[in-house]
Short mmCIF file of C-alpha atoms in Angstrom, two decimals:
data_model
loop_
_atom_site.label_atom_id
_atom_site.label_comp_id
_atom_site.label_asym_id
_atom_site.label_seq_id
_atom_site.Cartn_x
_atom_site.Cartn_y
_atom_site.Cartn_z
CA MET H 1 -191.29 20.04 -13.16
CA THR H 2 -193.78 22.85 -12.56
CA VAL H 3 -193.64 26.28 -14.13
CA PHE H 4 -192.16 28.95 -11.80
CA GLY H 5 -195.16 31.30 -11.66
CA ASP H 6 -197.77 28.55 -11.37
CA ASP H 7 -196.09 26.60 -8.56
CA PRO H 8 -198.35 26.36 -5.46
CA PHE H 9 -195.35 27.01 -3.19
CA VAL H 10 -194.59 30.23 -5.08
CA THR H 11 -198.23 31.24 -4.76
CA ALA H 12 -198.12 30.50 -1.02
CA VAL H 13 -195.00 32.58 -0.28
CA LYS H 14 -195.83 35.49 -2.61
CA PRO H 15 -197.79 37.51 0.00
CA LEU H 16 -194.86 37.26 2.42
CA VAL H 17 -192.32 38.27 -0.21
CA ASP H 18 -194.55 41.17 -1.29
CA ALA H 19 -194.97 42.33 2.33
CA MET H 20 -191.18 42.42 2.72
CA GLY H 21 -190.76 44.32 -0.54
CA GLY H 22 -188.83 41.43 -2.05
CA THR H 23 -188.77 40.16 -5.61
CA MET H 24 -189.29 36.57 -6.70
CA LEU H 25 -187.37 35.08 -9.59
CA PRO H 26 -186.59 31.63 -10.98
CA PRO H 27 -183.96 29.82 -8.90
CA ASP H 28 -181.54 29.57 -11.83
CA GLU H 29 -181.45 33.40 -11.96
CA ALA H 30 -180.51 33.76 -8.27
CA GLY H 31 -177.54 35.91 -7.38
CA THR H 32 -175.18 35.31 -4.49
CA ASP H 33 -177.22 37.51 -2.11
CA ASP H 34 -180.59 35.99 -3.05
CA VAL H 35 -182.34 33.37 -0.92
CA VAL H 36 -183.30 30.20 -2.78
CA LEU H 37 -186.33 28.42 -1.33
CA ALA H 38 -186.65 24.69 -1.85
CA TRP H 39 -189.66 22.44 -1.43
CA GLU H 40 -189.44 18.66 -1.24
CA GLY H 41 -185.79 18.74 -2.33
CA GLU H 42 -186.31 20.94 -5.37
CA ASP H 43 -185.33 24.62 -5.70
CA VAL H 44 -188.59 26.38 -6.44
CA VAL H 45 -188.07 30.13 -6.19
CA ALA H 46 -185.36 32.66 -5.42
CA VAL H 47 -186.14 35.72 -3.33
CA ARG H 48 -184.24 38.96 -3.76
CA LEU H 49 -184.56 40.92 -0.54
CA PRO H 50 -184.67 44.71 -0.65
CA GLN H 51 -182.06 46.98 0.89
CA LEU H 52 -183.01 48.06 4.42
CA ALA H 53 -183.77 51.64 3.38
CA ASP H 54 -186.09 50.34 0.64
CA SER H 55 -187.78 48.10 3.21
CA LEU H 56 -188.54 51.11 5.41
CA ASP H 57 -190.11 52.93 2.47
CA HIS H 58 -192.14 49.80 1.68
CA ILE H 59 -193.33 49.53 5.31
CA LEU H 60 -194.32 53.21 5.34
CA LEU H 61 -196.33 52.79 2.14
CA ALA H 62 -198.05 49.70 3.55
CA LEU H 63 -198.96 51.58 6.74
CA GLU H 64 -200.31 54.45 4.66
CA ARG H 65 -202.47 52.05 2.63
CA LYS H 66 -203.72 50.46 5.85
CA GLN H 67 -204.64 53.87 7.30
CA GLY H 68 -206.35 54.89 4.06
CA LYS H 69 -204.69 58.31 3.96
CA PRO H 70 -201.26 59.93 4.07
CA LEU H 71 -199.46 59.33 7.36
CA ALA H 72 -198.94 63.09 7.69
CA ASP H 73 -202.74 63.49 7.87
CA LEU H 74 -203.10 61.23 10.93
CA ASP H 75 -203.83 62.65 14.37
CA ARG H 76 -201.16 62.63 17.08
CA LYS H 77 -202.35 59.39 18.70
CA ALA H 78 -202.35 57.55 15.36
CA LYS H 79 -198.86 58.89 14.56
CA GLN H 80 -197.63 57.62 17.93
CA GLU H 81 -199.06 54.19 17.08
CA VAL H 82 -197.27 54.24 13.71
CA VAL H 83 -193.99 55.03 15.50
CA ARG H 84 -194.62 52.15 17.91
CA ILE H 85 -195.20 49.74 15.00
CA LEU H 86 -192.12 50.99 13.19
CA GLU H 87 -189.97 50.65 16.29
CA ALA H 88 -191.15 47.05 16.72
CA ARG H 89 -190.14 46.38 13.11
CA GLY H 90 -186.66 47.84 13.60
CA ALA H 91 -187.22 50.92 11.46
CA PHE H 92 -185.03 53.10 13.62
CA ALA H 93 -182.01 50.82 13.21
CA VAL H 94 -181.86 51.91 9.56
CA ARG H 95 -179.57 54.82 8.80
CA HIS H 96 -181.67 57.99 8.63
CA GLY H 97 -184.69 56.02 9.85
CA VAL H 98 -185.85 58.77 12.20
CA GLU H 99 -185.55 61.38 9.46
CA THR H 100 -187.42 59.19 6.97
CA VAL H 101 -190.24 58.49 9.42
CA ALA H 102 -190.43 62.15 10.49
CA GLY H 103 -190.80 63.17 6.85
CA ALA H 104 -193.54 60.61 6.23
CA LEU H 105 -195.43 61.70 9.36
CA GLY H 106 -194.99 65.40 8.66
CA VAL H 107 -193.33 65.99 12.04
CA SER H 108 -189.85 66.90 13.24
CA ARG H 109 -187.17 64.41 14.25
CA PHE H 110 -187.57 65.79 17.76
CA THR H 111 -191.25 64.77 17.74
CA VAL H 112 -190.37 61.23 16.61
CA TYR H 113 -187.82 60.99 19.43
CA ASN H 114 -190.48 62.22 21.87
CA TYR H 115 -192.87 59.51 20.65
CA LEU H 116 -190.12 56.91 21.08
CA ASN H 117 -189.24 58.16 24.55
CA ARG H 118 -192.91 58.16 25.58
CA GLU H 119 -193.29 54.56 24.36
CA ASN H 120 -190.13 53.42 26.15
CA ALA H 121 -191.23 55.18 29.36
CA ALA H 122 -194.60 53.42 29.17
CA LYS H 123 -192.77 50.08 28.91
CA GLY H 124 -190.67 50.96 31.95
CA GLU H 125 -187.37 51.05 30.07
#
């Protein structure tokens, strides 16, 4: 049996788990809400998924890293693109999602709603 941290399957799924803001742990430490991943009939790793609100914070931090500066420092067009990305990822289904995003972008909730409405109008919805 391979060691948890050195398993090639664990190494392969780590970037995905990190992108989701999840935590990996040995399968024998899995709780009832954790997802146990098996490979070739053997439990290899358990993944503890974050709460939705934590996921939104994680996504915002990842977008900030990708932009190379605080989201509040972006120009209007870039902020609209961030809102589009977040909408596609379901960020506004999270309780207080609009408020959280508005705070990160340094704009009002009204502005976030305007960005969302503009995007939906462009799609013809």
